[in-house]
Coordinates of C-alpha atoms in Angstrom, one line a residue:
Chain P
M125 CA 154.0 -14.9 -86.2
L126 CA 154.5 -15.0 -90.0
T127 CA 157.8 -14.2 -91.7
I128 CA 158.3 -14.3 -95.4
E129 CA 161.9 -14.2 -96.6
N130 CA 163.0 -13.5 -100.2
L131 CA 160.1 -15.4 -101.6
H132 CA 159.9 -16.1 -105.3
V133 CA 156.8 -17.9 -106.7
D134 CA 156.1 -19.4 -110.1
V135 CA 152.7 -20.0 -111.5
A136 CA 152.5 -22.2 -114.6
G137 CA 156.2 -21.8 -115.1
K138 CA 156.2 -18.0 -114.9
E139 CA 157.5 -16.1 -111.9
V140 CA 154.7 -14.1 -110.4
L141 CA 156.1 -13.0 -107.1
H142 CA 159.6 -11.6 -106.9
D143 CA 161.6 -11.4 -103.7
I144 CA 158.8 -10.9 -101.2
N145 CA 159.7 -10.0 -97.7
L146 CA 157.1 -9.6 -95.0
H147 CA 156.7 -9.9 -91.3
I148 CA 153.5 -9.9 -89.4
G149 CA 153.8 -10.0 -85.7
E150 CA 151.5 -11.6 -83.1
G151 CA 148.3 -9.7 -82.6
E152 CA 148.9 -7.6 -85.8
T153 CA 146.5 -7.3 -88.7
H154 CA 148.0 -6.2 -92.0
V155 CA 146.4 -5.1 -95.2
L156 CA 147.6 -6.0 -98.7
M157 CA 146.7 -3.7 -101.5
G158 CA 147.5 -3.5 -105.2
P159 CA 146.0 -3.5 -108.7
N160 CA 144.4 -6.5 -110.2
G161 CA 146.9 -9.1 -111.3
S162 CA 149.6 -7.8 -109.0
G163 CA 150.0 -11.1 -107.1
K164 CA 148.0 -10.5 -103.9
T165 CA 145.9 -13.7 -104.2
T166 CA 149.0 -15.6 -105.3
L167 CA 150.8 -14.5 -102.1
I168 CA 148.1 -15.7 -99.7
R169 CA 147.5 -18.9 -101.7
T170 CA 151.2 -19.6 -101.5
I171 CA 151.2 -19.0 -97.8
M172 CA 148.3 -21.5 -97.5
G173 CA 150.2 -24.0 -99.7
F174 CA 148.0 -24.5 -102.7
S175 CA 149.3 -26.5 -105.6
N176 CA 150.1 -24.6 -108.8
Y177 CA 152.1 -22.1 -106.7
T178 CA 155.7 -23.1 -106.7
V179 CA 158.2 -21.5 -104.4
T180 CA 161.4 -21.4 -106.4
K181 CA 163.4 -19.4 -103.8
G182 CA 163.0 -18.1 -100.3
R183 CA 160.9 -19.5 -97.4
I184 CA 157.8 -19.0 -95.2
L185 CA 158.2 -19.2 -91.5
Y186 CA 155.2 -19.5 -89.2
R187 CA 155.9 -19.2 -85.5
G188 CA 159.5 -19.8 -86.3
R189 CA 158.8 -23.1 -88.2
D190 CA 159.6 -23.4 -91.9
I191 CA 156.3 -24.3 -93.5
T192 CA 157.4 -23.7 -97.1
N193 CA 156.9 -27.3 -98.1
L194 CA 154.2 -28.4 -95.8
P195 CA 150.9 -29.7 -97.2
I196 CA 147.8 -27.4 -96.9
H197 CA 146.1 -29.3 -94.1
E198 CA 149.2 -29.2 -91.8
R199 CA 149.4 -25.5 -92.2
A200 CA 145.7 -25.3 -91.4
R201 CA 146.2 -27.5 -88.3
Y202 CA 149.1 -25.2 -87.2
G203 CA 146.6 -22.4 -87.1
I204 CA 146.6 -20.8 -90.6
G205 CA 143.1 -20.1 -92.0
M206 CA 142.0 -18.5 -95.2
M207 CA 138.8 -16.9 -96.5
F208 CA 138.4 -17.6 -100.2
Q209 CA 137.3 -15.0 -102.7
R210 CA 135.8 -17.5 -105.0
P211 CA 135.5 -20.8 -103.3
P212 CA 134.5 -23.9 -105.3
T213 CA 131.0 -25.4 -105.2
I214 CA 131.0 -28.9 -103.9
A215 CA 127.9 -30.8 -105.1
G216 CA 126.3 -33.0 -102.5
L217 CA 128.5 -31.9 -99.6
K218 CA 126.3 -30.1 -97.1
L219 CA 127.5 -26.9 -95.5
G220 CA 126.6 -28.2 -92.1
K221 CA 128.9 -31.2 -92.6
L222 CA 131.8 -29.1 -93.7
L223 CA 131.3 -26.8 -90.7
I224 CA 131.5 -29.8 -88.3
A225 CA 134.7 -30.9 -90.0
A226 CA 136.1 -27.3 -89.9
S227 CA 135.3 -27.1 -86.2
G228 CA 137.3 -30.2 -85.4
N229 CA 134.0 -32.1 -84.8
K230 CA 132.2 -29.8 -82.5
P231 CA 128.6 -30.0 -83.9
E232 CA 127.3 -28.2 -80.8
L233 CA 128.9 -25.0 -81.9
V234 CA 127.7 -25.1 -85.5
A235 CA 124.1 -24.1 -85.0
E236 CA 125.0 -21.2 -82.7
Y237 CA 127.6 -19.8 -84.9
A238 CA 125.5 -20.3 -88.0
A239 CA 122.7 -18.4 -86.5
S240 CA 125.0 -15.5 -85.6
M241 CA 126.0 -15.3 -89.3
H242 CA 122.4 -15.7 -90.6
M243 CA 123.4 -19.0 -92.1
A244 CA 121.1 -21.4 -90.1
D245 CA 119.0 -22.1 -93.2
F246 CA 122.0 -23.0 -95.3
L247 CA 123.3 -26.0 -93.3
E248 CA 121.5 -28.5 -95.4
R249 CA 122.5 -26.8 -98.7
D250 CA 125.4 -27.9 -100.8
V251 CA 128.5 -25.9 -100.1
N252 CA 128.4 -22.7 -102.1
A253 CA 125.8 -24.0 -104.6
G254 CA 123.7 -21.1 -105.7
F255 CA 125.0 -18.8 -102.9
S256 CA 125.0 -15.1 -103.5
G257 CA 128.1 -13.0 -103.1
G258 CA 127.1 -12.1 -99.5
E259 CA 126.2 -15.6 -98.7
I260 CA 129.5 -16.9 -99.8
K261 CA 131.3 -14.4 -97.6
R262 CA 129.2 -15.2 -94.6
S263 CA 129.8 -18.9 -95.2
E264 CA 133.5 -18.3 -95.4
V265 CA 133.6 -16.3 -92.3
L266 CA 131.5 -18.8 -90.5
Q267 CA 133.9 -21.6 -91.5
L268 CA 136.8 -19.6 -90.0
M269 CA 134.9 -18.8 -86.8
L270 CA 134.6 -22.5 -86.3
Q271 CA 138.1 -23.3 -87.5
Q272 CA 139.5 -20.7 -85.1
P273 CA 142.8 -20.0 -86.9
E274 CA 145.5 -18.0 -85.2
F275 CA 146.6 -16.4 -88.4
V276 CA 143.8 -15.6 -90.8
M277 CA 144.1 -14.5 -94.4
L278 CA 141.1 -12.8 -96.1
D279 CA 140.9 -12.4 -99.8
E280 CA 138.7 -9.3 -100.6
P281 CA 136.2 -9.9 -97.8
E282 CA 134.0 -7.0 -98.9
S283 CA 133.8 -7.7 -102.7
G284 CA 130.3 -8.4 -103.9
V285 CA 128.7 -7.8 -100.5
D286 CA 125.9 -5.3 -99.8
L287 CA 126.0 -2.8 -97.0
E288 CA 124.0 -4.8 -94.5
N289 CA 126.2 -7.9 -95.0
I290 CA 129.5 -5.9 -94.8
A291 CA 128.6 -4.7 -91.3
L292 CA 128.0 -8.3 -90.2
I293 CA 131.1 -9.7 -92.0
G294 CA 133.3 -6.8 -90.9
S295 CA 132.3 -7.2 -87.2
A296 CA 132.9 -11.0 -87.4
I297 CA 136.3 -10.5 -89.0
A298 CA 137.3 -8.0 -86.4
K299 CA 136.5 -10.7 -83.8
L300 CA 138.5 -13.3 -85.8
V301 CA 141.6 -11.2 -85.4
E302 CA 140.7 -10.2 -81.8
K303 CA 140.2 -6.5 -82.5
D304 CA 137.5 -6.7 -79.8
R305 CA 140.2 -7.5 -77.2
H306 CA 142.7 -5.1 -75.6
I307 CA 145.9 -4.9 -77.5
V308 CA 147.9 -6.6 -74.8
H309 CA 145.6 -9.6 -74.9
R310 CA 145.5 -9.9 -78.7
H311 CA 147.4 -12.9 -80.0
K312 CA 145.7 -13.5 -83.4
S313 CA 147.0 -12.0 -86.6
G314 CA 145.6 -11.3 -90.0
L315 CA 146.4 -10.4 -93.6
I316 CA 143.6 -8.9 -95.5
I317 CA 143.5 -8.2 -99.2
T318 CA 141.3 -5.2 -99.9
H319 CA 140.6 -3.0 -102.9
T320 CA 138.2 -0.6 -101.4
G321 CA 139.3 -0.4 -97.8
Y322 CA 135.7 -0.7 -96.6
I323 CA 136.8 -3.4 -94.2
L324 CA 138.9 -0.8 -92.4
D325 CA 135.6 0.8 -91.2
Y326 CA 135.2 -2.3 -89.0
L327 CA 138.8 -2.9 -87.9
E328 CA 141.9 -0.9 -87.5
A329 CA 144.8 -2.5 -89.4
D330 CA 148.3 -2.2 -88.0
A331 CA 150.2 -2.0 -91.3
G332 CA 149.6 -1.9 -95.1
H333 CA 151.6 -3.2 -98.0
M334 CA 151.4 -2.2 -101.6
L335 CA 152.0 -5.0 -104.1
C336 CA 152.7 -4.2 -107.7
D337 CA 153.9 -6.5 -110.5
G338 CA 154.7 -9.2 -108.0
E339 CA 156.8 -6.9 -105.8
I340 CA 156.1 -5.1 -102.5
R341 CA 156.6 -1.5 -103.4
C342 CA 155.9 0.1 -100.1
H343 CA 154.9 -0.5 -96.5
G344 CA 153.1 2.0 -94.3
N345 CA 149.9 3.2 -92.7
P346 CA 147.1 1.5 -94.5
R347 CA 144.8 4.5 -94.5
E348 CA 147.6 6.7 -96.0
I349 CA 148.3 4.1 -98.7
L350 CA 144.6 3.9 -99.4
A351 CA 144.3 7.7 -99.6
V352 CA 147.1 7.8 -102.2
I353 CA 145.4 5.1 -104.3
K354 CA 142.0 6.9 -104.0
S355 CA 143.5 10.2 -105.1
K356 CA 146.1 9.1 -107.7
G357 CA 145.1 5.6 -108.6
Y358 CA 147.6 2.8 -108.9
R359 CA 149.7 4.4 -111.6
E360 CA 152.0 6.1 -109.2
C361 CA 152.5 2.8 -107.4
I362 CA 153.3 1.0 -110.6
E363 CA 155.8 3.6 -111.6
C364 CA 157.3 3.7 -108.1
K365 CA 160.2 1.3 -107.8
K366 CA 161.3 2.2 -104.3
I367 CA 160.3 0.7 -101.0
Chain D
M296 CA 115.9 -58.0 -77.2
Q297 CA 113.9 -58.2 -80.4
K298 CA 113.9 -61.7 -81.9
D299 CA 114.8 -62.6 -85.5
I300 CA 111.8 -63.2 -87.8
S301 CA 111.1 -66.9 -88.3
G302 CA 113.2 -68.8 -90.8
T303 CA 116.2 -66.6 -90.5
E304 CA 117.7 -67.9 -87.3
G305 CA 120.3 -70.0 -88.9
I306 CA 121.9 -67.2 -90.9
R307 CA 125.6 -66.8 -89.9
P308 CA 127.0 -63.7 -88.2
E309 CA 129.1 -62.8 -91.3
D310 CA 126.1 -63.0 -93.5
R311 CA 123.9 -61.0 -91.1
A312 CA 126.4 -58.2 -91.5
R313 CA 126.1 -58.5 -95.3
L314 CA 122.3 -58.5 -95.1
A315 CA 122.4 -55.5 -92.9
E316 CA 124.5 -53.7 -95.5
A317 CA 121.8 -54.6 -98.0
G318 CA 119.3 -52.8 -95.9
L319 CA 117.6 -55.7 -94.3
E320 CA 116.6 -56.1 -90.7
L321 CA 116.4 -59.6 -89.4
D322 CA 114.4 -58.4 -86.4
A323 CA 112.2 -56.4 -88.8
L324 CA 111.8 -53.7 -86.2
N325 CA 111.3 -50.9 -88.8
R326 CA 109.5 -53.0 -91.3
C327 CA 105.8 -53.8 -91.7
G328 CA 106.5 -57.1 -93.3
S329 CA 109.2 -59.4 -94.7
F330 CA 109.9 -61.8 -97.4
F331 CA 113.0 -64.0 -97.2
Q332 CA 114.1 -66.3 -99.9
I333 CA 117.4 -68.2 -99.4
D334 CA 118.5 -69.8 -102.6
Q335 CA 115.3 -71.3 -103.9
K336 CA 113.7 -71.7 -100.5
I337 CA 111.2 -69.2 -99.3
V338 CA 111.7 -69.2 -95.5
H339 CA 109.5 -66.3 -94.4
T340 CA 106.6 -64.3 -95.7
S341 CA 104.6 -61.9 -93.5
C342 CA 102.9 -58.6 -93.7
M343 CA 101.2 -56.9 -90.8
E344 CA 100.0 -53.8 -92.6
E345 CA 96.2 -53.7 -93.1
G346 CA 95.3 -53.7 -96.7
I347 CA 98.7 -54.9 -97.9
E348 CA 99.1 -58.6 -98.7
M349 CA 102.3 -60.5 -99.4
Y350 CA 102.6 -64.0 -100.8
P351 CA 105.1 -66.3 -102.3
I352 CA 104.3 -66.1 -106.0
A353 CA 103.3 -69.7 -106.4
E354 CA 100.7 -69.3 -103.7
A355 CA 99.4 -66.0 -105.2
L356 CA 99.0 -67.7 -108.6
R357 CA 97.0 -70.5 -106.9
R358 CA 94.9 -68.2 -104.7
F359 CA 94.0 -65.5 -107.3
S360 CA 92.8 -66.6 -110.7
W361 CA 93.3 -63.1 -112.0
M362 CA 96.9 -63.1 -111.0
G363 CA 97.7 -64.8 -114.3
E364 CA 96.9 -61.5 -116.1
Y365 CA 99.6 -59.7 -114.3
A366 CA 102.3 -62.4 -114.6
W367 CA 104.5 -61.9 -117.7
N368 CA 102.4 -59.0 -118.8
L369 CA 105.0 -56.2 -118.6
V370 CA 108.1 -58.4 -119.1
S371 CA 107.9 -60.8 -122.0
R372 CA 108.8 -64.5 -121.3
D373 CA 110.7 -64.4 -124.6
K374 CA 112.6 -61.1 -123.9
D375 CA 115.9 -62.9 -123.6
D376 CA 117.6 -66.0 -122.1
I377 CA 117.1 -64.8 -118.6
T378 CA 113.4 -64.4 -118.9
R379 CA 113.1 -67.7 -120.7
Y380 CA 115.0 -69.4 -117.9
V381 CA 112.7 -67.9 -115.2
A382 CA 109.6 -68.6 -117.2
A383 CA 110.6 -72.3 -117.7
Q384 CA 110.7 -73.0 -114.0
E385 CA 108.0 -75.5 -112.9
E386 CA 107.7 -73.9 -109.4
P387 CA 108.1 -70.1 -109.7
K388 CA 109.8 -68.4 -106.8
G389 CA 109.7 -64.8 -105.6
Y390 CA 106.9 -62.8 -104.1
V391 CA 103.7 -61.0 -104.9
I392 CA 102.6 -57.8 -103.0
I393 CA 99.2 -56.4 -103.4
A394 CA 98.5 -53.0 -101.8
R395 CA 94.7 -52.8 -101.8
K396 CA 92.8 -49.7 -102.7
G397 CA 93.7 -46.8 -100.5
S398 CA 96.2 -48.7 -98.3
R399 CA 99.4 -47.2 -97.1
N400 CA 102.4 -48.6 -95.3
V401 CA 104.4 -46.2 -93.0
M402 CA 107.1 -48.7 -92.3
P403 CA 108.4 -50.3 -95.5
L404 CA 108.1 -53.9 -96.5
Q405 CA 111.4 -55.7 -97.0
A406 CA 112.2 -58.5 -99.4
C407 CA 115.4 -60.4 -99.2
L408 CA 116.9 -62.5 -102.0
F409 CA 119.9 -64.3 -100.5
L410 CA 122.2 -66.5 -102.6
E411 CA 124.0 -69.2 -100.7
H412 CA 124.6 -72.5 -102.5
V413 CA 122.6 -72.8 -105.8
P414 CA 124.3 -71.9 -109.1
I415 CA 121.3 -69.8 -110.2
Q416 CA 118.8 -68.2 -108.0
H417 CA 115.6 -67.2 -109.9
V418 CA 112.7 -65.1 -108.8
H419 CA 109.6 -63.6 -110.3
N420 CA 108.0 -60.8 -108.4
I421 CA 104.8 -59.0 -109.0
I422 CA 104.0 -55.8 -107.1
I423 CA 100.5 -54.2 -107.4
A424 CA 99.4 -50.9 -105.9
E425 CA 95.7 -50.5 -106.4
E426 CA 94.0 -47.1 -106.8
G427 CA 95.2 -44.6 -104.2
A428 CA 97.5 -47.1 -102.5
E429 CA 101.0 -46.1 -101.3
L430 CA 103.6 -48.9 -101.0
H431 CA 107.2 -48.6 -99.9
L432 CA 109.4 -51.6 -100.5
I433 CA 113.1 -52.2 -99.8
T434 CA 114.8 -55.2 -101.5
G435 CA 118.1 -56.4 -100.3
C436 CA 119.9 -58.8 -102.6
A437 CA 123.0 -60.4 -101.3
S438 CA 125.2 -63.5 -101.5
S439 CA 126.7 -65.3 -98.6
H440 CA 130.3 -64.6 -97.6
R441 CA 131.0 -68.2 -98.5
T442 CA 129.5 -68.0 -101.9
D443 CA 132.2 -67.8 -104.5
I444 CA 130.3 -68.2 -107.7
G445 CA 126.6 -67.9 -108.7
A446 CA 124.0 -66.0 -110.5
H447 CA 120.7 -64.2 -109.7
Y448 CA 118.0 -64.0 -112.3
G449 CA 115.1 -61.8 -111.3
V450 CA 111.9 -60.7 -113.1
T451 CA 109.9 -58.0 -111.4
E452 CA 106.6 -56.4 -112.7
F453 CA 105.3 -53.3 -111.0
Y454 CA 101.7 -52.1 -111.5
V455 CA 101.0 -48.7 -110.2
G456 CA 97.3 -48.0 -110.2
K457 CA 95.4 -44.7 -110.5
N458 CA 96.8 -42.1 -108.0
A459 CA 98.9 -44.9 -106.4
R460 CA 102.5 -44.7 -105.4
I461 CA 105.2 -47.3 -105.3
T462 CA 108.7 -46.6 -104.0
T463 CA 111.2 -49.4 -104.4
T464 CA 114.7 -49.3 -103.1
M465 CA 117.1 -52.1 -104.1
I466 CA 120.5 -52.5 -102.4
H467 CA 122.9 -55.0 -103.8
K468 CA 125.6 -56.8 -101.8
W469 CA 126.9 -59.5 -104.1
G470 CA 130.3 -61.2 -104.4
E471 CA 133.1 -60.8 -106.9
Q472 CA 132.1 -63.8 -109.0
I473 CA 128.3 -63.3 -109.0
D474 CA 126.3 -62.5 -112.1
V475 CA 123.1 -60.6 -111.7
F476 CA 120.4 -60.1 -114.3
P477 CA 117.3 -58.3 -113.1
R478 CA 114.5 -57.8 -115.6
S479 CA 112.0 -55.2 -114.5
A480 CA 109.2 -53.2 -115.9
A481 CA 106.5 -50.9 -114.5
R482 CA 103.2 -49.6 -115.7
V483 CA 101.9 -46.4 -114.1
E484 CA 98.3 -45.3 -114.4
E485 CA 96.7 -41.9 -114.2
G486 CA 98.2 -39.8 -111.4
G487 CA 100.4 -42.6 -110.2
T488 CA 104.0 -42.3 -109.1
F489 CA 106.8 -44.9 -109.5
L490 CA 110.1 -44.2 -107.6
S491 CA 112.9 -46.6 -108.1
N492 CA 116.3 -46.5 -106.3
Y493 CA 119.2 -48.7 -106.9
I494 CA 122.4 -48.8 -104.7
A495 CA 125.4 -51.0 -105.4
M496 CA 128.5 -50.2 -103.5
S497 CA 130.4 -53.5 -103.4
P498 CA 132.1 -55.8 -105.8
V499 CA 130.1 -58.0 -108.2
K500 CA 131.1 -59.7 -111.4
H501 CA 128.4 -58.5 -113.7
V502 CA 125.1 -56.7 -113.4
Q503 CA 123.0 -56.1 -116.4
M504 CA 119.6 -54.4 -116.2
Y505 CA 117.5 -51.9 -118.0
P506 CA 114.1 -51.5 -116.3
V507 CA 111.4 -49.8 -118.3
A508 CA 108.5 -47.6 -116.9
D509 CA 105.6 -46.9 -119.1
L510 CA 103.7 -43.8 -117.9
A511 CA 100.4 -44.9 -119.4
G512 CA 98.0 -42.6 -117.5
R513 CA 97.7 -38.8 -117.5
G514 CA 99.9 -37.1 -115.0
A515 CA 101.9 -40.2 -114.1
V516 CA 105.4 -39.8 -112.8
A517 CA 108.5 -42.0 -112.7
R518 CA 111.9 -41.2 -111.1
F519 CA 114.9 -43.5 -111.2
H520 CA 118.0 -43.0 -109.0
S521 CA 121.0 -45.1 -109.2
I522 CA 124.1 -44.8 -107.0
V523 CA 126.9 -47.3 -107.8
V524 CA 130.6 -48.0 -107.3
A525 CA 132.5 -50.3 -109.6
P526 CA 135.7 -51.7 -108.1
A527 CA 138.2 -53.4 -110.4
G528 CA 136.7 -56.5 -111.9
S529 CA 133.1 -55.3 -111.6
H530 CA 131.0 -54.7 -114.8
L531 CA 127.8 -52.8 -114.2
D532 CA 125.7 -52.3 -117.3
L533 CA 122.8 -50.3 -115.9
G534 CA 120.0 -48.3 -117.4
S535 CA 116.5 -47.0 -117.0
R536 CA 114.0 -46.2 -119.6
V537 CA 110.8 -44.2 -119.3
L538 CA 108.1 -44.0 -121.9
L539 CA 106.0 -40.8 -121.6
S540 CA 102.9 -42.3 -123.2
A541 CA 100.2 -40.0 -121.7
P542 CA 99.8 -36.3 -121.4
E543 CA 101.3 -34.5 -118.4
T544 CA 103.6 -37.3 -117.6
N545 CA 107.0 -36.6 -116.1
A546 CA 110.2 -38.5 -115.7
E547 CA 113.6 -38.0 -114.1
I548 CA 116.5 -40.4 -114.3
I549 CA 119.5 -39.6 -112.0
S550 CA 122.6 -41.6 -111.7
R551 CA 125.9 -41.3 -109.8
S552 CA 128.6 -43.7 -110.8
I553 CA 132.1 -44.2 -109.5
T554 CA 134.7 -46.4 -110.9
R555 CA 137.7 -47.7 -109.0
G556 CA 138.9 -49.7 -111.9
G557 CA 135.7 -51.4 -112.9
T558 CA 133.2 -50.6 -115.7
V559 CA 129.9 -48.7 -115.4
I560 CA 127.7 -48.3 -118.4
A561 CA 125.1 -45.8 -117.4
R562 CA 122.3 -45.9 -119.9
S563 CA 119.1 -43.9 -119.8
H564 CA 116.4 -43.2 -122.2
I565 CA 113.3 -41.1 -122.0
R566 CA 110.9 -41.1 -124.9
G567 CA 108.5 -38.2 -125.2
G568 CA 105.7 -39.7 -127.2
T569 CA 102.8 -37.4 -126.2
E570 CA 102.1 -33.7 -125.8
E571 CA 102.7 -31.9 -122.5
T572 CA 105.3 -34.3 -121.3
R573 CA 108.7 -33.6 -119.6
G574 CA 111.8 -35.6 -118.9
H575 CA 115.2 -35.0 -117.5
I576 CA 118.3 -37.1 -117.3
E577 CA 121.2 -36.3 -114.9
C578 CA 124.1 -38.6 -115.3
K579 CA 127.4 -38.0 -113.4
G580 CA 130.5 -40.1 -113.1
L581 CA 133.6 -40.0 -111.1
I582 CA 136.8 -41.8 -112.1
L583 CA 138.8 -42.5 -109.0
E584 CA 141.0 -45.1 -110.6
D585 CA 141.4 -45.9 -114.3
G586 CA 138.3 -47.8 -115.3
I587 CA 135.4 -47.1 -117.6
I588 CA 132.3 -44.9 -117.1
H589 CA 130.4 -44.9 -120.3
A590 CA 127.4 -42.6 -119.9
I591 CA 124.7 -43.0 -122.6
P592 CA 121.9 -40.6 -121.9
E593 CA 119.2 -40.7 -124.7
I594 CA 116.3 -38.4 -125.1
E595 CA 113.9 -39.0 -127.8
G596 CA 111.2 -36.5 -128.6
R597 CA 108.4 -37.5 -131.0
V598 CA 105.9 -34.7 -130.7
T599 CA 106.2 -30.9 -130.5
G600 CA 104.8 -30.7 -126.9
T601 CA 107.4 -32.8 -125.2
E602 CA 110.3 -31.2 -123.3
L603 CA 113.3 -33.4 -122.7
S604 CA 116.8 -32.5 -121.4
H605 CA 119.9 -34.2 -120.1
E606 CA 123.2 -33.4 -118.5
A607 CA 126.1 -35.7 -118.2
A608 CA 129.6 -35.3 -116.8
V609 CA 132.4 -37.8 -116.3
G610 CA 135.7 -36.8 -114.7
K611 CA 137.9 -36.8 -111.7
I612 CA 137.5 -34.8 -108.4
A613 CA 138.5 -31.2 -108.9
R614 CA 141.8 -30.4 -107.2
D615 CA 140.5 -27.1 -106.0
E616 CA 137.7 -28.8 -104.1
I617 CA 140.2 -31.1 -102.3
E618 CA 142.4 -28.2 -101.5
Y619 CA 139.5 -26.1 -100.2
L620 CA 138.7 -28.8 -97.7
M621 CA 142.4 -29.2 -96.8
A622 CA 142.5 -25.5 -96.0
R623 CA 139.9 -26.3 -93.4
G624 CA 142.2 -28.9 -91.8
L625 CA 141.1 -32.1 -93.5
D626 CA 144.0 -34.2 -94.9
E627 CA 143.9 -35.2 -98.5
E628 CA 142.4 -38.6 -97.8
E629 CA 139.6 -37.2 -95.6
A630 CA 138.9 -34.4 -98.1
T631 CA 138.6 -36.9 -101.0
A632 CA 136.3 -39.2 -99.0
T633 CA 134.2 -36.2 -98.0
I634 CA 133.8 -35.0 -101.6
I635 CA 133.0 -38.5 -102.8
R636 CA 130.4 -39.0 -100.0
G637 CA 128.8 -35.7 -101.2
F638 CA 128.9 -36.8 -104.8
L639 CA 126.9 -39.9 -103.9
D640 CA 124.5 -38.0 -101.6
V641 CA 121.3 -37.9 -103.6
R642 CA 118.3 -36.7 -101.7
I643 CA 115.3 -38.5 -103.0
A644 CA 112.0 -36.6 -102.9
G645 CA 109.1 -38.6 -101.7
L646 CA 111.1 -41.4 -100.1
P647 CA 110.2 -42.2 -96.5
A648 CA 112.9 -41.1 -94.0
V649 CA 113.6 -44.6 -92.9
L650 CA 114.5 -45.6 -96.5
Q651 CA 116.6 -42.6 -97.1
K652 CA 118.5 -43.5 -93.9
Q653 CA 119.0 -47.0 -95.2
I654 CA 120.5 -45.6 -98.4
D655 CA 122.7 -43.3 -96.5
A656 CA 123.8 -46.2 -94.3
A657 CA 124.7 -48.3 -97.3
I658 CA 126.8 -45.5 -98.7
D659 CA 128.4 -44.8 -95.3
A660 CA 129.4 -48.4 -94.9
A661 CA 131.3 -48.2 -98.2
E662 CA 132.9 -44.9 -97.3
Q663 CA 135.9 -46.5 -95.7
G664 CA 136.9 -47.8 -99.1
F665 CA 136.8 -44.4 -100.8

């Protein structure tokens, strides 16, 4: 579904990602791990197409189509969605209105989905204004539920979320990537940035990648990678130069 | 089909659309009464709400001997050239509304000041809410689509009695070569509330106004909201001033300004002259195309027991906000328009739903141009 080839990315004139290669197949969910500042968020923001992330070399293919230079909204319309870690506050814009826009103008779905994410009381509130950490995550997941992307990227979905909320968010994310469906009927894919791995309690990831200093250092079983990080920290990954 | 109110039948379809954008209903379906002045001719005056009376000002001055005490009491005849011009008129135009003690209108009254042919339209309005009355008014000021040049001089005096409430919502729909000079003042007695909203989304040559509300009685409240867009060639010099003259008075001035090449001077001034008073100014500007937004929030405390604050911000739309919406599938134009619409979306506490809808409609109508 998503293939990244020899990707180099500059941020503010400095190369932050070096020669990234990654393939995520249809129906697969991958996990991206790595220390702070390793380039995880840069990678998913580059896939989404945000300005300030300049691809200097390489390309991004989505369903075989080169999307490297497409504007953000076209990527979104092709089926790429993203959960923001720290989304902006938009004064005056009501969450309900944004949800209708995200759903492709299906207001009838908004109330039902909002209720399922305990966000019914937030529809008349300005987007992200005064939202707690958990509320921001619920709002982000809710937007994605309505947007229905085929490839979903999640930037630290469990950060700043209490235990009650993480169960709700984790289950919703599992549905977003069709983990509730039999493997042969699963078509949606995902890329999840996680530090803690808590999200793996709610969905089984198919592969994990370790990103250090803007390079992917290893691929493997996500739980194994996580176990290494938990026991030895990131130091070994930083020192390791071998994929 | 509901018929137009009398005196407005001859208004052309193009102008009907302009009046609708100014918040006016020619069939008055959602209005309890109407006043229509076309140029200097008053073509319609009616009010069906019990306890609320509406008259052309000349008639009110003839009918009520005491009305003279209210005319030119809050706004001085000699304030400036505009007031002198209006005061010099032999036959005053404009309207008087009297909301008698304890009266209340559910549907608002509407007043239309429509400029078609004359070089200067002048009006003098007096609005009185007696003790405990609640009066909601929408004023639509517009020029004809055929009117190239002209001016509107308007003097308005609001008297908010003890525990009374006046909400006034003014929507402008002028032309590119029209000069507009409203001169307004309000006096609010004990426990009274004065709520003033101003919306201008379309081109005008020059608007200059600086209404003043004097909170003279204990616990009085004033809130001003203005939502304006200045296209290239428009010069909007707008302000609101509130004098916190009695204890426990409270004021809020909120403005949202956008320039698309025009000039907005967003003035505001709250003077805390008495103990136990509060005031807040919120002044936000968005520069969509090079133009001027000059925010001048002033807070003036004169005693230890007054608490005044202000926040002001002028800038462009944040890129991360646009991209956030683009990630949800909106193209850049849609994302920008959505953010601007949100910026202008001010929910006004205490305003009847029908008037909030009218304000929303005025902004929605302009949304295409964002």
